[in-house]
């Protein structure tokens, strides 16, 4: 990064010093607090990436730097630059403003409502205007003036516009002219490097013909960005496109539960394969967005000062609603957040495998079912014998306008998730396992309520009611994760999957004892004590994440032990039997996640009997466990802060 960006830049939204994040599609830099709002808007509004802790293609970073340094922010704040706006009281946020509602309202108006952009004169035929703008874009990309092209895109120019007279797209023009940064900008706005012009040539062809070989290689990377990102998420490797390798498909490390290839697993695989290419692409894009959400959450966890930000509404518990998508697709996208690390990995492997099959031209008969119905089919395999039937298969889509979550939540059933092993090697499949239990459903509902309600008092009141209702539905807590010590013991002793599906409880150090002789207590520890323990947990988690980033796998076990000690000390601050159901739920998530973390970290030990362990996949599970611990600690700080202030 340039010295200028390291020293004197300010947040585009509130002018805070030293912004650490970038919004790629907006061409701006933003601070932590403003980034928390950007994340809640969704990638269709703002694509955020950390400047230091996230891998960057060099030319993509250069594109953002160029836009920011050339005043791209004025595109989004055009009318605020008018002196008349000061007279009318309209102003941008400042660093001292509260995140909610001040900064959040300004950022939503700026990017979601586009309240301050330059408006074109109204015309009867909007399609003519869009066509004119797209033609201007087509002409402008042959130059290096990025901000002009961003302005045209902000006004409605289409990145994939096919010029009827020229017979090509803007990306063809940029590639032929060797305009790498223009190609990056067009790709961010959806330009397809595989599109053919009237002569049957792609932008990659033109880049190679013009001797722009680095640009040609980058365009190939962009063409495979979706599958590359999914593969890198699982195993930390990318295909070697230069040598004709376009797919890397990891294999699941743990095959102990993959011996039984059930008919239900085969049926779910067949249903996914039978999706039309269009619907399969939709599902793959949704999974890509979920990977981005999870990776950004991991970076967020590693970089935040949790003692100061812990009470802010910065959680993004599932993919935000995209109004351009149907309600069923938005519901399906939200369900992806309920897959734990292991289950989500198997879904990603499934998609990678089928993407490779489709790219190689081996189509199956198309299905008219949409992606949401396919997810429903996949996720409902092996429904638990104890499943409640008085709730619907899918939650209502959460949004800022939806304040009646009680009515919708009363109808929803607990989600079951995909857990199959589809790989590039010998075909095996995991049984579809029961994933979500009353505790996890409660945690998700809590996060939804935190997103919808700004008033913390209302949040806690509704969350406690929700937690109480869900606790009654399942008096015995089940495991947050599938691959637990308890579940393996059930299988190894012959109890089978049915026993594990009924109930898996954490034994020993991973559970909270339910002593019926202890009277419920409403007393809570001081906020200062809880924050101090949270800081200790966070410090240890950051140490673990640094070890993961540096591939120091031998540090996993000692880090997990220190985290477990810190979690135990924090749990000891609370009564043995808290009266608040919400406190009990958060403590269970905290302690069970810490125990699960230790279990995952032990998989890094050299084991002669398991030479196929995929350390990168284990690392992803370790990161997810660490994130769950941090979320639970954050909930406990929020609760004690509110209760002690009353």
Coordinates of C-alpha atoms in Angstrom, one line a residue:
X1 CA 0.0 0.0 0.0
X2 CA 1.2 3.5 -0.7
X3 CA 2.7 5.7 2.0
X4 CA -0.1 8.1 1.5
X5 CA -2.7 5.6 2.3
X6 CA -0.8 4.5 5.4
X7 CA -0.4 8.0 6.9
X8 CA -3.0 10.6 6.2
X9 CA -6.3 9.1 4.9
X10 CA -9.6 9.5 6.6
X11 CA -12.9 7.6 6.6
X12 CA -15.1 8.5 3.7
X13 CA -18.2 8.5 5.8
X14 CA -17.2 10.2 9.1
X15 CA -13.7 11.5 8.5
X16 CA -12.1 9.4 11.3
X17 CA -8.4 9.0 11.0
X18 CA -6.6 5.9 9.7
X19 CA -9.4 3.9 8.2
X20 CA -8.6 0.2 8.1
X21 CA -11.3 -1.1 5.7
X22 CA -12.2 -0.5 2.0
X23 CA -15.5 -0.6 0.2
X24 CA -14.4 -2.1 -3.1
X25 CA -17.4 -1.2 -5.2
X26 CA -17.6 2.3 -3.8
X27 CA -13.9 3.1 -4.1
X28 CA -13.6 4.4 -0.6
X29 CA -11.8 3.7 2.7
X30 CA -13.8 3.5 6.0
X31 CA -13.2 3.1 9.7
X32 CA -14.2 0.3 12.0
X33 CA -17.5 1.8 13.1
X34 CA -18.7 2.8 9.7
X35 CA -17.6 -0.6 8.4
X36 CA -19.9 -2.3 10.9
X37 CA -22.8 -0.5 9.2
X38 CA -21.5 -1.3 5.7
X39 CA -21.4 -5.0 6.6
X40 CA -25.0 -4.9 7.7
X41 CA -26.1 -3.5 4.3
X42 CA -24.9 -6.6 2.4
X43 CA -22.5 -7.1 -0.5
X44 CA -25.0 -5.9 -3.1
X45 CA -24.6 -2.4 -1.4
X46 CA -21.0 -2.5 -0.2
X47 CA -18.2 -5.0 -0.6
X48 CA -15.9 -4.5 2.4
X49 CA -12.4 -5.8 2.8
X50 CA -9.7 -5.2 5.5
X51 CA -6.7 -3.3 4.1
X52 CA -4.1 -5.4 6.1
X53 CA -5.7 -8.6 7.3
X54 CA -7.3 -9.8 4.0
X55 CA -5.5 -11.0 0.9
X56 CA -5.7 -8.6 -2.0
X57 CA -5.0 -9.0 -5.7
X58 CA -2.5 -6.2 -6.2
X59 CA -4.4 -4.6 -9.1
X60 CA -7.7 -4.6 -7.2
X61 CA -6.1 -2.8 -4.3
X62 CA -4.5 -0.4 -6.7
X63 CA -7.9 0.3 -8.3
X64 CA -9.4 1.2 -4.9
X65 CA -6.5 3.4 -4.0
X66 CA -6.8 5.2 -7.3
X67 CA -10.5 5.8 -6.9
X68 CA -10.1 7.0 -3.3
X69 CA -7.2 9.3 -4.1
X70 CA -9.1 10.8 -7.1
X71 CA -12.1 11.7 -5.1
X72 CA -14.5 8.9 -5.7
X73 CA -16.3 9.8 -2.5
X74 CA -17.6 12.9 -4.1
X75 CA -19.7 10.7 -6.4
X76 CA -21.7 9.5 -3.4
X77 CA -21.8 12.9 -1.6
X78 CA -22.4 15.1 -4.6
X79 CA -25.3 17.1 -3.2
X80 CA -23.5 17.5 0.2
X81 CA -20.8 19.5 -1.6
X82 CA -23.4 22.1 -2.5
X83 CA -23.3 25.1 -0.1
X84 CA -27.1 25.0 0.0
X85 CA -27.0 21.7 1.7
X86 CA -25.3 23.3 4.7
X87 CA -28.1 25.9 4.9
X88 CA -30.7 23.1 4.8
X89 CA -29.0 21.3 7.7
X90 CA -27.9 18.3 5.7
X91 CA -24.4 17.2 6.7
X92 CA -22.3 14.0 6.8
X93 CA -21.4 12.1 9.9
X94 CA -18.4 13.0 12.1
X95 CA -16.2 10.8 14.2
X96 CA -17.9 11.8 17.5
X97 CA -21.4 10.7 16.2
X98 CA -22.9 7.5 17.6
X99 CA -22.9 4.5 15.3
X100 CA -26.6 4.1 15.9
X101 CA -28.6 5.9 14.8
X102 CA -26.4 8.8 13.5
X103 CA -23.7 7.1 11.4
X104 CA -26.0 4.3 10.4
X105 CA -28.7 6.6 9.1
X106 CA -26.2 8.6 7.1
X107 CA -24.5 5.6 5.6
X108 CA -27.8 4.0 4.6
X109 CA -29.0 7.2 3.0
X110 CA -25.7 7.6 1.2
X111 CA -25.3 4.1 -0.3
X112 CA -28.6 2.4 0.0
X113 CA -30.9 5.3 -0.9
X114 CA -28.3 7.1 -3.0
X115 CA -29.7 10.3 -1.5
X116 CA -26.7 12.5 -2.4
X117 CA -25.6 11.3 -5.8
X118 CA -26.0 13.5 -8.9
X119 CA -29.4 12.9 -10.5
X120 CA -29.9 13.0 -14.2
X121 CA -32.9 15.0 -15.6
X122 CA -36.0 12.8 -15.7
X123 CA -36.9 11.3 -19.0
X124 CA -39.9 9.3 -20.1
X125 CA -37.8 6.4 -21.4
X126 CA -35.3 5.3 -18.7
X127 CA -34.0 2.5 -21.0
X128 CA -32.7 5.1 -23.4
X129 CA -30.9 6.9 -20.6
X130 CA -29.3 3.6 -19.4
X131 CA -28.3 2.8 -23.0
X132 CA -26.7 6.3 -23.4
X133 CA -24.8 5.9 -20.2
X134 CA -23.6 2.4 -21.1
X135 CA -22.3 3.8 -24.5
X136 CA -20.4 6.5 -22.6
X137 CA -19.0 3.8 -20.4
X138 CA -18.0 1.7 -23.4
X139 CA -16.0 4.6 -24.7
X140 CA -14.5 5.8 -21.4
X141 CA -12.9 2.5 -20.4
X142 CA -10.2 2.8 -23.0
X143 CA -8.8 5.7 -20.9
X144 CA -7.4 5.6 -17.4
X145 CA -10.1 7.8 -15.9
X146 CA -11.5 5.5 -13.3
X147 CA -13.7 8.0 -11.5
X148 CA -15.6 8.9 -14.6
X149 CA -16.4 5.2 -15.2
X150 CA -17.5 4.8 -11.6
X151 CA -19.7 7.8 -11.9
X152 CA -21.4 6.3 -15.0
X153 CA -21.8 3.0 -13.2
X154 CA -23.4 4.8 -10.2
X155 CA -25.9 6.4 -12.6
X156 CA -27.0 3.1 -14.1
X157 CA -24.5 2.2 -16.9
X158 CA -24.3 -1.5 -17.4
X159 CA -20.9 -3.2 -17.1
X160 CA -22.0 -6.1 -19.4
X161 CA -23.5 -3.7 -22.0
X162 CA -23.1 -5.2 -25.5
X163 CA -22.6 -2.4 -28.0
X164 CA -24.9 -3.0 -31.0
X165 CA -22.6 -1.2 -33.5
X166 CA -19.2 -2.2 -32.0
X167 CA -20.2 -5.7 -31.3
X168 CA -18.5 -6.0 -28.0
X169 CA -18.6 -5.1 -24.3
X170 CA -16.7 -2.5 -22.2
X171 CA -14.5 -5.2 -20.9
X172 CA -13.4 -6.1 -24.4
X173 CA -12.4 -2.5 -24.9
X174 CA -10.5 -2.2 -21.6
X175 CA -8.7 -5.5 -22.3
X176 CA -7.7 -4.5 -25.8
X177 CA -6.4 -1.1 -24.5
X178 CA -4.5 -2.8 -21.6
X179 CA -6.5 -0.9 -19.0
X180 CA -6.1 -3.2 -16.0
X181 CA -7.7 -1.0 -13.4
X182 CA -10.7 -0.4 -15.6
X183 CA -11.0 -4.1 -16.0
X184 CA -11.0 -4.5 -12.3
X185 CA -13.7 -1.9 -11.8
X186 CA -15.9 -3.5 -14.5
X187 CA -15.5 -6.9 -13.0
X188 CA -16.5 -5.6 -9.5
X189 CA -19.7 -4.4 -11.2
X190 CA -20.4 -7.8 -12.8
X191 CA -18.6 -7.7 -16.1
X192 CA -18.0 -11.3 -17.4
X193 CA -14.5 -12.1 -18.7
X194 CA -15.9 -15.0 -20.6
X195 CA -18.3 -13.0 -22.8
X196 CA -17.7 -13.4 -26.5
X197 CA -17.9 -10.4 -28.9
X198 CA -19.4 -10.6 -32.4
X199 CA -16.1 -12.3 -33.6
X200 CA -16.3 -15.0 -30.9
X201 CA -13.4 -13.6 -28.9
X202 CA -13.3 -12.9 -25.2
X203 CA -11.6 -10.1 -23.3
X204 CA -8.9 -12.6 -22.4
X205 CA -8.2 -13.2 -26.1
X206 CA -7.8 -9.5 -26.7
X207 CA -5.5 -9.0 -23.7
X208 CA -3.2 -11.8 -25.0
X209 CA -3.3 -10.4 -28.5
X210 CA -2.2 -7.0 -27.3
X211 CA 0.6 -8.4 -25.3
X212 CA -1.0 -7.6 -21.9
X213 CA -0.2 -11.0 -20.4
X214 CA -0.6 -10.0 -16.7
X215 CA -4.0 -8.6 -17.5
X216 CA -4.9 -11.8 -19.4
X217 CA -3.9 -13.9 -16.4
X218 CA -5.9 -11.6 -14.0
X219 CA -9.0 -11.9 -16.2
X220 CA -8.8 -15.7 -16.0
X221 CA -8.6 -15.4 -12.3
X222 CA -11.6 -13.2 -12.3
X223 CA -13.5 -15.7 -14.4
X224 CA -12.9 -18.4 -11.8
X225 CA -13.1 -16.1 -8.8
X226 CA -16.2 -17.8 -7.3
X227 CA -14.8 -21.4 -7.3
X228 CA -11.3 -20.1 -6.4
X229 CA -12.6 -18.3 -3.3
X230 CA -14.6 -21.4 -2.2
X231 CA -11.5 -23.6 -2.5
X232 CA -9.2 -21.2 -0.8
X233 CA -11.7 -20.9 2.1
X234 CA -11.5 -24.6 2.7
X235 CA -7.8 -25.5 2.1
X236 CA -5.8 -22.3 1.5
X237 CA -4.9 -23.3 -2.0
X238 CA -5.9 -21.9 -5.4
X239 CA -5.8 -23.6 -8.8
X240 CA -2.8 -23.2 -11.2
X241 CA -4.7 -21.5 -14.0
X242 CA -1.5 -20.9 -16.0
X243 CA -1.1 -24.7 -16.4
X244 CA -4.7 -25.4 -17.2
X245 CA -5.8 -26.4 -13.7
X246 CA -9.0 -24.5 -13.0
X247 CA -10.4 -26.4 -9.9
X248 CA -9.1 -27.5 -6.5
X249 CA -11.6 -29.7 -4.7
X250 CA -10.6 -30.5 -1.1
X251 CA -11.5 -33.8 0.6
X252 CA -12.9 -34.1 4.0
X253 CA -10.3 -35.1 6.6
X254 CA -12.5 -37.1 8.9
X255 CA -13.9 -40.2 7.2
X256 CA -14.9 -42.1 10.4
X257 CA -18.6 -41.2 9.8
X258 CA -18.5 -41.4 6.0
X259 CA -18.8 -45.1 5.5
X260 CA -22.6 -45.2 5.2
X261 CA -23.6 -43.8 1.8
X262 CA -27.3 -43.5 2.5
X263 CA -30.1 -43.3 -0.1
X264 CA -31.1 -39.9 1.3
X265 CA -27.5 -38.6 0.8
X266 CA -27.6 -39.9 -2.8
X267 CA -31.0 -38.3 -3.4
X268 CA -29.8 -34.9 -2.1
X269 CA -26.7 -35.1 -4.3
X270 CA -28.9 -35.9 -7.3
X271 CA -31.3 -33.0 -6.6
X272 CA -28.4 -30.5 -6.4
X273 CA -27.0 -31.8 -9.7
X274 CA -30.3 -31.6 -11.4
X275 CA -30.6 -27.9 -10.9
X276 CA -30.5 -25.8 -14.1
X277 CA -27.3 -24.0 -14.7
X278 CA -29.0 -20.7 -13.8
X279 CA -30.3 -21.9 -10.5
X280 CA -27.1 -23.6 -9.7
X281 CA -25.2 -20.3 -10.3
X282 CA -27.6 -18.6 -7.9
X283 CA -26.9 -21.1 -5.2
X284 CA -23.2 -20.9 -5.8
X285 CA -23.3 -17.1 -5.6
X286 CA -25.2 -17.3 -2.4
X287 CA -22.6 -19.6 -0.9
X288 CA -19.9 -17.3 -2.1
X289 CA -21.6 -14.4 -0.2
X290 CA -21.8 -16.6 2.9
X291 CA -18.0 -17.4 2.6
X292 CA -17.4 -13.7 2.4
X293 CA -19.5 -13.1 5.5
X294 CA -17.7 -15.7 7.5
X295 CA -14.2 -14.7 6.5
X296 CA -15.0 -11.0 7.2
X297 CA -16.4 -12.1 10.6
X298 CA -13.1 -13.8 11.4
X299 CA -11.1 -10.7 10.4
X300 CA -13.5 -8.6 12.4
X301 CA -13.0 -10.8 15.5
X302 CA -9.2 -10.5 15.2
X303 CA -9.1 -6.8 14.8
X304 CA -11.7 -5.3 17.1
X305 CA -11.3 -3.8 20.6
X306 CA -14.1 -5.8 22.1
X307 CA -14.1 -4.0 25.4
X308 CA -15.2 -0.8 23.7
X309 CA -17.3 -2.1 20.8
X310 CA -18.9 -5.0 22.6
X311 CA -22.2 -3.1 23.3
X312 CA -22.5 -1.8 19.7
X313 CA -24.9 -3.5 17.2
X314 CA -22.1 -4.8 15.0
X315 CA -23.2 -8.4 14.6
X316 CA -24.0 -9.6 11.1
X317 CA -25.5 -13.0 12.0
X318 CA -26.6 -13.9 8.5
X319 CA -26.6 -12.5 5.0
X320 CA -28.6 -9.3 4.8
X321 CA -31.7 -9.1 2.6
X322 CA -31.1 -8.3 -1.0
X323 CA -34.4 -6.7 -2.3
X324 CA -33.5 -7.7 -5.9
X325 CA -33.9 -11.4 -4.8
X326 CA -37.1 -13.2 -4.1
X327 CA -38.2 -13.7 -0.5
X328 CA -37.6 -17.5 -0.8
X329 CA -34.0 -16.9 -2.1
X330 CA -33.4 -14.5 0.7
X331 CA -34.7 -17.1 3.2
X332 CA -32.4 -19.7 1.7
X333 CA -29.4 -17.4 2.0
X334 CA -30.1 -16.8 5.6
X335 CA -30.2 -20.5 6.3
X336 CA -26.6 -20.8 5.2
X337 CA -25.5 -19.1 8.4
X338 CA -26.9 -22.1 10.4
X339 CA -24.4 -24.5 8.9
X340 CA -21.5 -25.1 11.3
X341 CA -18.0 -25.1 9.9
X342 CA -18.0 -28.8 9.1
X343 CA -21.3 -28.9 7.5
X344 CA -20.7 -25.7 5.5
X345 CA -17.4 -27.2 4.2
X346 CA -19.2 -30.2 2.9
X347 CA -21.7 -28.0 1.1
X348 CA -18.9 -26.0 -0.5
X349 CA -17.2 -29.2 -1.6
X350 CA -20.5 -30.3 -3.2
X351 CA -20.7 -27.1 -5.1
X352 CA -17.1 -27.2 -6.3
X353 CA -17.5 -30.7 -7.5
X354 CA -20.7 -29.9 -9.4
X355 CA -19.2 -26.7 -10.8
X356 CA -16.3 -28.7 -12.3
X357 CA -18.7 -31.3 -13.7
X358 CA -20.8 -28.6 -15.4
X359 CA -17.8 -26.7 -16.7
X360 CA -16.6 -29.9 -18.3
X361 CA -19.9 -30.3 -20.2
X362 CA -21.6 -33.2 -18.4
X363 CA -25.1 -31.8 -17.9
X364 CA -27.9 -33.7 -16.2
X365 CA -31.6 -33.2 -16.8
X366 CA -32.7 -29.8 -15.6
X367 CA -35.0 -29.2 -12.6
X368 CA -37.7 -26.6 -12.4
X369 CA -37.3 -26.4 -8.6
X370 CA -35.7 -23.3 -7.3
X371 CA -32.7 -23.1 -5.0
X372 CA -34.7 -22.6 -1.9
X373 CA -36.6 -25.8 -2.4
X374 CA -33.3 -27.6 -3.1
X375 CA -31.9 -26.3 0.1
X376 CA -35.0 -27.4 1.9
X377 CA -34.6 -30.9 0.5
X378 CA -31.0 -31.0 1.4
X379 CA -31.4 -29.6 4.9
X380 CA -34.4 -31.7 5.9
X381 CA -32.7 -35.1 5.4
X382 CA -32.6 -37.2 8.5
X383 CA -35.1 -35.1 10.4
X384 CA -34.9 -35.8 14.1
X385 CA -37.4 -38.1 15.8
X386 CA -37.9 -35.3 18.3
X387 CA -38.5 -32.6 15.7
X388 CA -41.2 -30.1 16.5
X389 CA -43.8 -29.9 13.7
X390 CA -45.6 -26.7 14.8
X391 CA -43.0 -24.4 13.1
X392 CA -42.5 -23.8 9.4
X393 CA -39.4 -25.0 7.5
X394 CA -38.2 -21.5 6.9
X395 CA -38.0 -18.3 9.0
X396 CA -39.5 -15.1 7.7
X397 CA -36.9 -12.9 6.0
X398 CA -35.5 -10.5 8.7
X399 CA -35.5 -6.9 7.7
X400 CA -35.5 -3.4 9.2
X401 CA -39.2 -3.2 8.7
X402 CA -40.0 -6.6 10.3
X403 CA -40.7 -6.0 13.9
X404 CA -43.1 -8.8 14.6
X405 CA -40.6 -11.6 14.9
X406 CA -42.6 -13.4 17.5
X407 CA -45.4 -14.2 15.1
X408 CA -43.1 -15.5 12.4
X409 CA -40.7 -17.3 14.8
X410 CA -43.6 -19.2 16.4
X411 CA -44.1 -21.0 13.1
X412 CA -40.5 -22.0 12.3
X413 CA -38.9 -25.5 12.7
X414 CA -35.3 -26.1 13.7
X415 CA -33.0 -26.3 10.6
X416 CA -31.3 -29.5 9.6
X417 CA -28.2 -29.1 7.6
X418 CA -26.3 -30.7 4.8
X419 CA -23.3 -32.8 5.7
X420 CA -22.0 -34.7 2.7
X421 CA -18.5 -35.6 1.5
X422 CA -18.4 -35.0 -2.2
X423 CA -14.8 -34.7 -3.4
X424 CA -12.5 -34.9 -6.4
X425 CA -11.2 -38.3 -5.1
X426 CA -13.1 -41.5 -4.3
X427 CA -16.8 -40.7 -3.8
X428 CA -17.9 -40.9 -0.2
X429 CA -20.7 -39.1 1.6
X430 CA -21.4 -38.1 5.1
X431 CA -24.8 -38.8 6.6
X432 CA -26.9 -35.8 6.8
X433 CA -26.8 -34.8 10.5
X434 CA -29.1 -33.0 12.8
X435 CA -27.5 -29.6 13.2
X436 CA -29.5 -27.0 15.0
X437 CA -31.0 -27.5 18.4
X438 CA -32.9 -25.2 20.7
X439 CA -29.8 -23.5 21.9
X440 CA -28.5 -22.6 18.5
X441 CA -31.9 -21.6 17.3
X442 CA -32.2 -19.3 20.4
X443 CA -28.8 -17.8 19.6
X444 CA -29.8 -17.1 16.0
X445 CA -33.1 -15.5 17.1
X446 CA -31.2 -13.4 19.6
X447 CA -28.9 -12.1 16.9
X448 CA -31.9 -11.3 14.6
X449 CA -33.5 -9.3 17.4
X450 CA -30.2 -7.4 18.0
X451 CA -30.2 -6.5 14.3
X452 CA -33.8 -5.3 14.2
X453 CA -34.0 -3.5 17.5
X454 CA -31.8 -0.6 18.4
X455 CA -33.1 0.0 21.9
X456 CA -31.2 -2.4 24.1
X457 CA -33.9 -2.6 26.7
X458 CA -36.4 -3.9 24.1
X459 CA -33.8 -6.2 22.7
X460 CA -33.2 -8.0 26.0
X461 CA -36.9 -8.2 26.9
X462 CA -37.7 -9.9 23.6
X463 CA -34.6 -12.1 23.6
X464 CA -35.4 -13.4 27.1
X465 CA -38.9 -14.2 26.0
X466 CA -37.6 -16.0 22.9
X467 CA -34.9 -17.9 24.9
X468 CA -37.5 -19.0 27.4
X469 CA -39.8 -20.3 24.7
X470 CA -37.1 -22.2 22.9
X471 CA -35.8 -23.6 26.2
X472 CA -39.2 -25.2 26.9
X473 CA -39.2 -26.8 23.5
X474 CA -36.0 -28.7 24.3
X475 CA -35.3 -29.2 28.0
X476 CA -32.1 -31.2 27.2
X477 CA -29.5 -29.1 25.3
X478 CA -28.0 -30.6 22.3
X479 CA -24.5 -30.1 20.8
X480 CA -23.7 -27.0 18.7
X481 CA -21.5 -29.2 16.6
X482 CA -21.7 -32.6 14.9
X483 CA -18.3 -34.1 15.4
X484 CA -18.2 -34.2 19.2
X485 CA -16.7 -36.7 21.6
X486 CA -20.1 -37.6 22.9
X487 CA -21.5 -38.3 19.4
X488 CA -18.5 -40.5 18.5
X489 CA -18.9 -42.5 21.6
X490 CA -22.5 -43.1 20.7
X491 CA -21.6 -44.4 17.3
X492 CA -18.6 -46.5 18.5
X493 CA -20.7 -48.2 21.1
X494 CA -23.4 -49.1 18.6
X495 CA -26.1 -46.7 19.7
X496 CA -26.1 -45.5 16.0
X497 CA -27.2 -42.2 14.5
X498 CA -30.7 -42.3 16.0
X499 CA -29.4 -42.0 19.5
X500 CA -27.1 -39.1 18.6
X501 CA -30.0 -37.3 16.8
X502 CA -32.2 -37.5 19.9
X503 CA -29.7 -35.7 22.1
X504 CA -26.1 -35.0 22.4
X505 CA -25.0 -33.2 25.6
X506 CA -21.6 -31.9 26.5
X507 CA -20.1 -34.0 29.2
X508 CA -17.6 -32.9 31.8
X509 CA -15.8 -29.6 31.2
X510 CA -17.9 -28.7 28.3
X511 CA -21.3 -28.5 30.1
X512 CA -23.0 -26.4 32.7
X513 CA -24.3 -28.7 35.5
X514 CA -28.0 -28.6 36.1
X515 CA -28.2 -29.0 39.9
X516 CA -31.8 -29.1 40.9
X517 CA -30.9 -28.5 44.6
X518 CA -29.6 -25.0 43.7
X519 CA -32.1 -22.2 43.7
X520 CA -32.1 -20.0 40.6
X521 CA -30.2 -16.7 41.2
X522 CA -30.9 -13.4 39.5
X523 CA -27.6 -11.8 40.7
X524 CA -25.0 -11.1 38.0
X525 CA -21.3 -10.2 38.3
X526 CA -20.1 -6.6 37.8
X527 CA -19.8 -5.3 34.3
X528 CA -16.1 -4.5 34.9
X529 CA -15.3 -8.1 35.9
X530 CA -17.1 -9.5 32.8
X531 CA -15.4 -7.1 30.5
X532 CA -12.0 -7.9 32.0
X533 CA -12.5 -11.6 31.5
X534 CA -13.8 -10.9 27.9
X535 CA -10.6 -9.0 27.2
X536 CA -8.6 -12.0 28.4
X537 CA -10.6 -14.4 26.2
X538 CA -10.2 -12.0 23.2
X539 CA -6.5 -11.7 23.7
X540 CA -6.1 -15.5 23.7
X541 CA -8.4 -15.8 20.6
X542 CA -6.3 -13.2 18.8
X543 CA -3.2 -15.2 19.6
X544 CA -4.8 -18.3 18.2
X545 CA -5.9 -16.5 15.0
X546 CA -2.4 -15.2 14.5
X547 CA -1.1 -18.7 14.8
X548 CA -3.6 -19.8 12.2
X549 CA -2.6 -17.0 9.8
X550 CA 1.1 -17.9 10.3
X551 CA 0.4 -21.7 9.9
X552 CA 1.8 -22.4 13.4
X553 CA -0.4 -25.4 13.9
X554 CA 1.6 -26.6 16.9
X555 CA 0.4 -23.5 18.8
X556 CA -3.3 -24.5 18.5
X557 CA -3.4 -26.8 21.5
X558 CA -1.7 -24.4 24.0
X559 CA -3.8 -21.5 22.7
X560 CA -7.0 -23.5 23.1
X561 CA -6.0 -24.5 26.7
X562 CA -5.5 -20.9 27.6
X563 CA -8.9 -20.0 26.0
X564 CA -10.5 -22.8 28.0
X565 CA -9.0 -21.5 31.3
X566 CA -10.2 -18.0 30.5
X567 CA -13.7 -19.2 29.6
X568 CA -13.9 -21.3 32.8
X569 CA -12.9 -18.2 34.9
X570 CA -15.5 -16.1 33.1
X571 CA -18.3 -18.7 33.6
X572 CA -17.3 -18.9 37.3
X573 CA -18.3 -15.3 37.8
X574 CA -21.9 -16.2 37.2
X575 CA -24.3 -18.1 39.5
X576 CA -24.3 -21.8 39.1
X577 CA -28.0 -21.7 38.1
X578 CA -28.8 -18.2 36.6
X579 CA -32.4 -17.2 36.7
X580 CA -32.2 -15.6 33.3
X581 CA -32.7 -18.1 30.4
X582 CA -30.7 -15.8 28.2
X583 CA -27.7 -15.9 30.5
X584 CA -27.9 -19.7 30.7
X585 CA -28.1 -20.0 26.9
X586 CA -25.0 -17.7 26.5
X587 CA -23.0 -19.6 29.1
X588 CA -23.8 -22.9 27.4
X589 CA -22.7 -21.6 24.1
X590 CA -19.5 -20.2 25.7
X591 CA -18.4 -23.3 27.5
X592 CA -19.5 -25.8 24.8
X593 CA -17.7 -23.9 22.1
X594 CA -14.5 -23.8 24.2
X595 CA -14.7 -27.5 24.7
X596 CA -15.3 -28.1 21.0
X597 CA -12.3 -25.8 20.3
X598 CA -10.0 -28.1 22.3
X599 CA -11.4 -31.1 20.5
X600 CA -10.7 -29.5 17.1
X601 CA -7.2 -28.4 18.0
X602 CA -6.3 -31.9 19.1
X603 CA -6.8 -33.0 15.5
X604 CA -3.5 -31.2 14.6
X605 CA -1.5 -33.7 16.6
X606 CA 0.4 -36.2 14.3
X607 CA -1.7 -39.3 14.1
X608 CA -0.3 -42.2 12.2
X609 CA -3.8 -43.7 11.7
X610 CA -5.2 -40.5 10.1
X611 CA -2.6 -39.3 7.6
X612 CA -5.3 -37.7 5.4
X613 CA -6.1 -34.9 7.9
X614 CA -6.7 -31.6 6.0
X615 CA -5.1 -29.1 8.3
X616 CA -6.6 -26.2 6.5
X617 CA -10.1 -27.5 7.0
X618 CA -9.4 -28.1 10.7
X619 CA -8.2 -24.5 10.8
X620 CA -11.5 -23.2 9.5
X621 CA -13.3 -25.2 12.1
X622 CA -11.0 -23.8 14.8
X623 CA -11.7 -20.3 13.6
X624 CA -15.4 -20.9 13.7
X625 CA -15.2 -22.2 17.3
X626 CA -13.2 -19.2 18.3
X627 CA -15.8 -16.9 16.8
X628 CA -18.6 -18.6 18.6
X629 CA -16.8 -18.1 21.9
X630 CA -16.3 -14.4 21.2
X631 CA -20.0 -14.0 20.3
X632 CA -21.1 -15.7 23.5
X633 CA -18.8 -13.5 25.6
X634 CA -20.1 -10.5 23.8
X635 CA -23.7 -11.5 24.7
X636 CA -22.8 -11.8 28.4
X637 CA -21.2 -8.4 28.5
X638 CA -24.2 -6.9 26.8
X639 CA -26.6 -8.5 29.3
X640 CA -24.6 -7.6 32.4
X641 CA -24.1 -4.0 31.2
X642 CA -27.8 -3.6 30.8
X643 CA -28.9 -5.3 34.0
X644 CA -26.3 -3.5 36.1
X645 CA -27.4 -0.1 34.7
X646 CA -31.0 -0.7 35.6

